[in-house]
Every structure is written in structure tokens, then in C-alpha cells.
Tab-separated table of C-alpha atoms and ligand atoms in Angstrom:
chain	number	residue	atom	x	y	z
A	1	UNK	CA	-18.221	15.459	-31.234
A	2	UNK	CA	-17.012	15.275	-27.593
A	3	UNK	CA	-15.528	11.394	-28.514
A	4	UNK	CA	-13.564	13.280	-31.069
A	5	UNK	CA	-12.568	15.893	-29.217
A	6	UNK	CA	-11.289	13.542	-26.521
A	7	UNK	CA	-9.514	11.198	-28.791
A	8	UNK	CA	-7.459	13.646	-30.010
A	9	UNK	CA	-6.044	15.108	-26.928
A	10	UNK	CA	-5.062	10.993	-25.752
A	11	UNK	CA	-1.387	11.576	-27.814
A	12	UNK	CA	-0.627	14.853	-25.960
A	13	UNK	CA	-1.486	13.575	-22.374
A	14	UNK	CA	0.959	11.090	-23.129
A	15	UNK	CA	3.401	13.199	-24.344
A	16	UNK	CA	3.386	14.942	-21.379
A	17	UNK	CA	3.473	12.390	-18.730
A	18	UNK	CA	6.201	10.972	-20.433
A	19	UNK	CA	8.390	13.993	-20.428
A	20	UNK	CA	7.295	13.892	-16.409
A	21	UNK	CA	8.713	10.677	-16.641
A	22	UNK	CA	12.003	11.462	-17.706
A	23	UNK	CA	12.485	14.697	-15.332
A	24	UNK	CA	15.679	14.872	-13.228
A	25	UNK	CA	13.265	15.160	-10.355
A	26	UNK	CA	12.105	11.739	-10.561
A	27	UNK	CA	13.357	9.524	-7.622
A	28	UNK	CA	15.609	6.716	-8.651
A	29	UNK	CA	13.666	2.904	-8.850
A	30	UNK	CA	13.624	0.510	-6.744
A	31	UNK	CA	11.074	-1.481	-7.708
A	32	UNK	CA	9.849	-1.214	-11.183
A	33	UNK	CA	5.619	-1.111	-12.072
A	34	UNK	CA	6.112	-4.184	-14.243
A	35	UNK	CA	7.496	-5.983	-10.943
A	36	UNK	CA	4.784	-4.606	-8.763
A	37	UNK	CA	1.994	-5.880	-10.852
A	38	UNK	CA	3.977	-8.967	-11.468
A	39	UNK	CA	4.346	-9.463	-7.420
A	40	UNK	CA	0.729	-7.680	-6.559
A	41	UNK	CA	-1.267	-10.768	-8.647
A	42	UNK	CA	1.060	-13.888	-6.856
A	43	UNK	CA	-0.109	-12.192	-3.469
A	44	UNK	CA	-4.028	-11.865	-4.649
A	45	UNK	CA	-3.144	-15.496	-5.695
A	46	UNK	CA	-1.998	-16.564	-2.721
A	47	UNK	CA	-4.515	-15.044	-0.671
A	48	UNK	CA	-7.385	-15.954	-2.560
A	49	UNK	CA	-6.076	-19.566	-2.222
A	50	UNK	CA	-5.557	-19.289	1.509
A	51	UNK	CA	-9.041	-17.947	2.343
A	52	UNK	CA	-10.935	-20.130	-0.578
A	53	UNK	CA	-12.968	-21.596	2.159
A	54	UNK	CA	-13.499	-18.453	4.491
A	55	UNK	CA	-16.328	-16.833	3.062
A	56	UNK	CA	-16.408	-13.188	2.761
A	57	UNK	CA	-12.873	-11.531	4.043
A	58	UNK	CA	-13.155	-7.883	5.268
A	59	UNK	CA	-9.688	-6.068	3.807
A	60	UNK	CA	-8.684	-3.326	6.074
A	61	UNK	CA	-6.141	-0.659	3.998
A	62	UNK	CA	-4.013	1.777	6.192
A	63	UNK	CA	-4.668	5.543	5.485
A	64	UNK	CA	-2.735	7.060	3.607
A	65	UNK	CA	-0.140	5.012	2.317
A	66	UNK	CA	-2.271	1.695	1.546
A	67	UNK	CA	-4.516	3.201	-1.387
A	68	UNK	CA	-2.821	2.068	-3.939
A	69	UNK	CA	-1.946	-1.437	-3.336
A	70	UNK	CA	-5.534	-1.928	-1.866
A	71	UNK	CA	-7.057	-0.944	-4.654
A	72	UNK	CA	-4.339	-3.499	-6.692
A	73	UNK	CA	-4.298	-6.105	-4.603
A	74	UNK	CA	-7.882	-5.787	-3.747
A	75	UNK	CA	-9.298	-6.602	-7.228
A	76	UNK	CA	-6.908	-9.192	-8.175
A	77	UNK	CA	-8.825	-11.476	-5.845
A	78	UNK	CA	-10.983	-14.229	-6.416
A	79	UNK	CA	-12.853	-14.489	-3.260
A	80	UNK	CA	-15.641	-12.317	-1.984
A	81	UNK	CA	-14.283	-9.572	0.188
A	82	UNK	CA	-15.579	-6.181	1.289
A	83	UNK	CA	-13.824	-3.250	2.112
A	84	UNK	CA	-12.758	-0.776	5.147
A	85	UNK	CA	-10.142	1.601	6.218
A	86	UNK	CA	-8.691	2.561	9.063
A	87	UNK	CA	-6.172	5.696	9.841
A	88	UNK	CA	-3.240	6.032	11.983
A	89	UNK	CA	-0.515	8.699	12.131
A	90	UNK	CA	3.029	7.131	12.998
A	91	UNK	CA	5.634	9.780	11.986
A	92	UNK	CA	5.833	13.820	11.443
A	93	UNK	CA	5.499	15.678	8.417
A	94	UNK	CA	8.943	14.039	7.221
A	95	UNK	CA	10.392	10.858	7.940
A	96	UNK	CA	10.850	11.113	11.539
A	97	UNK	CA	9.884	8.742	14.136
A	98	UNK	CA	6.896	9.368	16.696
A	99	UNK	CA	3.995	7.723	18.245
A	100	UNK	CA	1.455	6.023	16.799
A	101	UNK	CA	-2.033	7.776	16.959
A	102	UNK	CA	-5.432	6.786	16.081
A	103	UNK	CA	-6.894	8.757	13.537
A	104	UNK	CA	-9.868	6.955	12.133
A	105	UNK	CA	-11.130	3.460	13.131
A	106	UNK	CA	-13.176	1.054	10.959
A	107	UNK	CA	-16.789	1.937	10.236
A	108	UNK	CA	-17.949	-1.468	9.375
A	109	UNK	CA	-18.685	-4.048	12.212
A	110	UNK	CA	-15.800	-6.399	12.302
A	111	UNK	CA	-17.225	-9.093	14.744
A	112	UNK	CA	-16.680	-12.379	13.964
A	113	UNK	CA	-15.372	-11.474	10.365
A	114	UNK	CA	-11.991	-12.368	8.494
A	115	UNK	CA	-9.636	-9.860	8.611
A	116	UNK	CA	-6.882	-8.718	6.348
A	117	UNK	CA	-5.135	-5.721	7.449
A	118	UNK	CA	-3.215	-4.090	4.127
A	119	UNK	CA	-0.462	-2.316	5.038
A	120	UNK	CA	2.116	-0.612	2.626
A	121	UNK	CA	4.860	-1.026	4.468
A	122	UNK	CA	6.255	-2.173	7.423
A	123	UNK	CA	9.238	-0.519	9.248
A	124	UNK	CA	9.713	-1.090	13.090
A	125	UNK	CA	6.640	-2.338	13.061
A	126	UNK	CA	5.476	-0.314	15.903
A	127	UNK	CA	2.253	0.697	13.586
A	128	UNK	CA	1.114	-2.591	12.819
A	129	UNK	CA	1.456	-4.260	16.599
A	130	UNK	CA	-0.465	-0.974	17.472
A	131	UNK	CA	-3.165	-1.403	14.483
A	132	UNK	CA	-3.611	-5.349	15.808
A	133	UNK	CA	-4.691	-4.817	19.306
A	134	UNK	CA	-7.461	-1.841	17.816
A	135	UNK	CA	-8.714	-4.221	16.041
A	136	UNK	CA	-8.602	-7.486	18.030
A	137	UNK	CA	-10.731	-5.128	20.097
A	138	UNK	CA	-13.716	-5.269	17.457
A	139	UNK	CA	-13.306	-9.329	18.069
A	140	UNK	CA	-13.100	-10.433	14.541
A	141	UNK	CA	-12.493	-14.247	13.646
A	142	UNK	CA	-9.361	-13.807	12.554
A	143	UNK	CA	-6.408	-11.182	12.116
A	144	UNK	CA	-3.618	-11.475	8.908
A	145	UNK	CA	-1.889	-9.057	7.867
A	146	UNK	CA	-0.096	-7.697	4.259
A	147	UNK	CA	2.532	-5.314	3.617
A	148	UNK	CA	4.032	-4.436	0.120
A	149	UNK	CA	7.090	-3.578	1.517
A	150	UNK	CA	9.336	-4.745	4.674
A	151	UNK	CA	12.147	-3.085	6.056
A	152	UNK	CA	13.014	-5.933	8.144
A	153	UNK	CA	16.512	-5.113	9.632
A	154	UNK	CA	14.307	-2.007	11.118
A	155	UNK	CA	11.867	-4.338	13.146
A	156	UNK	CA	11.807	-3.265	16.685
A	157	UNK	CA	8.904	-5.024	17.487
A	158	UNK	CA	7.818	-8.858	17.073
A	159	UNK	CA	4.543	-8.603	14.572
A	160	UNK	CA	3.196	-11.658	12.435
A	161	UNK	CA	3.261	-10.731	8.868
A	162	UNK	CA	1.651	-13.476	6.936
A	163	UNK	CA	2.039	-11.616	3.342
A	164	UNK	CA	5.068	-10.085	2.027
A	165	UNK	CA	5.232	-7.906	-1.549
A	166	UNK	CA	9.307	-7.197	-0.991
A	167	UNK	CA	11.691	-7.187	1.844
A	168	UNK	CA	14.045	-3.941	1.536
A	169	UNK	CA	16.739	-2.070	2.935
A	170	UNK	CA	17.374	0.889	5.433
A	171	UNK	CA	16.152	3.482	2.520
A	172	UNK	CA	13.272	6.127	2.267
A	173	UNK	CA	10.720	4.573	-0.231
A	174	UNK	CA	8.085	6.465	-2.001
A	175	UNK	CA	5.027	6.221	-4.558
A	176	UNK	CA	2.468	3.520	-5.143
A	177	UNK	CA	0.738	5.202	-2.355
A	178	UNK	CA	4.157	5.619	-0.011
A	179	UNK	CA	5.170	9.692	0.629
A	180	UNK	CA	7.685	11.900	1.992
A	181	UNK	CA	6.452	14.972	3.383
A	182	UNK	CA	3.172	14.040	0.979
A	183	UNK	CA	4.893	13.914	-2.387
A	184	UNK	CA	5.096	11.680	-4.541
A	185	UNK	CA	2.011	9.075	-3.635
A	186	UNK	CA	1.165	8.700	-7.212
A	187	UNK	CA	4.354	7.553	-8.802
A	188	UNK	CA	3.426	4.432	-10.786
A	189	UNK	CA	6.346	2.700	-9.070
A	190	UNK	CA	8.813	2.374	-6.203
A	191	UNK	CA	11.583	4.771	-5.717
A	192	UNK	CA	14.333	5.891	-3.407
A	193	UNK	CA	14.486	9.437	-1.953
A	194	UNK	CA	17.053	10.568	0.866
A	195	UNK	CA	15.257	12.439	3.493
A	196	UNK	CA	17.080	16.096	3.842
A	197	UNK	CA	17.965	16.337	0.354
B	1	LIG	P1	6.488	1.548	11.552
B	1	LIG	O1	5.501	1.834	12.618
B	1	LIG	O2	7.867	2.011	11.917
B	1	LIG	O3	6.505	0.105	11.086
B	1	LIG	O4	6.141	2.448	10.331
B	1	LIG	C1	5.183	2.163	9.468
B	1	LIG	C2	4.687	3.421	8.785
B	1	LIG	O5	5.713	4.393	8.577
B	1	LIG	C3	4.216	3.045	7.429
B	1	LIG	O6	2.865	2.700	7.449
B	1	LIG	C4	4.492	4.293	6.628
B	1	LIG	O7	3.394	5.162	6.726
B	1	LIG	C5	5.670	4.934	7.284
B	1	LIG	N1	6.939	4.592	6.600
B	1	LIG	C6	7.956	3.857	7.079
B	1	LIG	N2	8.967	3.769	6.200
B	1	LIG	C7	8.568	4.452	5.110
B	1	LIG	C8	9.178	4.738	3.834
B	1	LIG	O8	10.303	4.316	3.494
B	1	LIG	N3	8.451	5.503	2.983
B	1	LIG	C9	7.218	5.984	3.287
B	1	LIG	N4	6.616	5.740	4.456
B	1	LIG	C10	7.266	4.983	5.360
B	2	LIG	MG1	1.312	2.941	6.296
């Protein structure tokens, strides 16, 4: 009865999120969900090559805006990996610049582990040079790091990224996990929003 029940409401869900889809209020794409998925399995590729003869690799995703691609990326891999988080707050309730602050540090014990931090994107970069030296602190065997996205002509400061989903341009990005002003995380895919609008 409740299998019923629930099959028959699967056509109106979709209904629905499709008229969502189509809304005026949508932000523009950037980068579509096929090419996300497409790009998010040649990283865990990649990766899973790279660190085929680590052992276990701890991935660190950075709250809030990793989620998503973690949780992508994260089971797309072939190797044995476990996983932690870590939160920092870098700008306002907008897009505005500030400093970086700690808000939550890794649980786990890191010692002597593989680390790959999982960023969603990188902008000056002031966030992940900041997120490095935290956890170089915890004195793990190694540090790499992963970003989705790169706003490169941004970069301020000089950080290694060893993984790269996209390099972009000067523009406000949001969903797969990225926000403005907390909307729009869940967006299946990348778009563009102009902060004041
Ligand atoms: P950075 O310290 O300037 O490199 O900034 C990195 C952080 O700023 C990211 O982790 C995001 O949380 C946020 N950020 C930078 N650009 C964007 C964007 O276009 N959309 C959403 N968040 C962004
Ligand atoms: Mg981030």
C-alpha cells in the first residue's frame, strides 16, 4: 500500500522540480551537471591513480561549500579513504571579502595520514594557504589539495593546488554546494549570479 502510494506521487515531484527548473529565478549556467559529473569522475580517476599505493587517504571537505563535491568526488574513488571536515569562515553574509576564521577543526587524528583537503573553490586563495598551515599543524604525511573551481586571475596568494575541476573567471558562482548570502547550495549545477542584484 505505502509502495503504491509512493509510486504514484514520483510523476508529480517531477513535475514540479521541473517547473523550478525553468523559473526566471534560476541563475544562468556556467557549468552544466552533465559536465560536472563528466569532470568530477576524471578527478576521482586521477586521484585514485595518484594515491594507488598510499593506503588509506583521509579527505578533508571545507564547510559549507565542499558538501557536494565531497560527497561526488568522494565516492567515485577507488582507493580506501575516510572522511573529515573542517570549517572556516572567509567572507560576510554576501560576497565580501574578510578574514579567514577558524570555525571547526578536524575531529579525527591526522598524524602521519594522507591528506586531501577538498575545497570548492578557490579565489585569492587566502582560505586555502590559511587551511594548510592548521593542518600541517596536526603533522600529517602529506598535504594535496582539490578545488572544483579556480578563479585564478583572483590569486593573491601563492598556494599549491594539485587538482583542478575548472578554472573560471572574475564572476559570483553558486550551487553544487557554492552560495550567496546561503541560497542556492542545492542547484544541481553551476551558475552565475551578480552580487547586488
Ligand atoms: P579565498 O580565500 O578568496 O580563496 O576564498 C575562498 C572561499 O570564498 C571559498 O571557499 C568560498 O567559500 C568563497 N567564495 C569565493 N568565490 C566564491 C563564489 O564565486 N561563489 C561562492 N563562494 C565563493
Ligand atoms: Mg569554500
Amino acid at each position: 500500500m505505502a509502495i503504491e502510494r509512493f509510486t504514484n506521487v514520483l510523476p508529480y515531484r517531477k513535475q514540479l522540480a521541473r517547473k523550478q527548473y525553468v523559473s526566471d529565478a534560476l541563475p544562468p549556467v556556467l557549468i552544466s551537471e552533465d559536465d560536472i559529473r563528466r569532470r568530477v569522475s576524471e578527478l576521482a580517476e586521477q586521484i585514485s591513480n595518484d594515491y594507488a599505493d598510499h593506503g588509506d587517504i583521509v579527505l578533508i571537505g571545507v564547510l559549507k561549500g565542499a558538501f557536494v563535491f565531497l560527497a561526488d568526488l568522494s565516492r567515485r574513488l577507488t582507493i580506501p579513504r575516510t572522511i573529515e571536515f573542517i570549517a572556516v569562515s572567509s567572507y560576510g553574509a554576501g560576497s565580501e571579502s574578510g578574514a579567514v576564521r577558524l570555525v571547526m577543526d578536524v575531529r579525527g587524528n591526522i598524524e602521519g595520514q594522507h591528506v586531501l583537503v577538498v575545497e570548492d573553490i578557490v579565489d585569492t586563495g587566502h582560505t586555502l594557504s590559511y587551511l594548510i598551515g592548521i593542518l600541517k599543524s596536526h603533522g600529517p604525511a602529506s598535504i594535496r589539495t582539490c578545488t572544483l573551481l579556480h578563479k585564478a586571475e583572483r590569486a593573491e596568494v601563492d598556494v599549491d593546488i594539485d587538482y583542478v575541476g575548472f578554472r573560471i573567471g572574475d564572476e559570483w558562482v553558486v550551487g553544487y554546494g557554492l552560495d550567496y548570502a546561503e541560497q542556492n547550495r542545492t542547484l544541481p549545477y553551476i551558475g552565475i549570479v551578480h552580487p547586488g542584484d
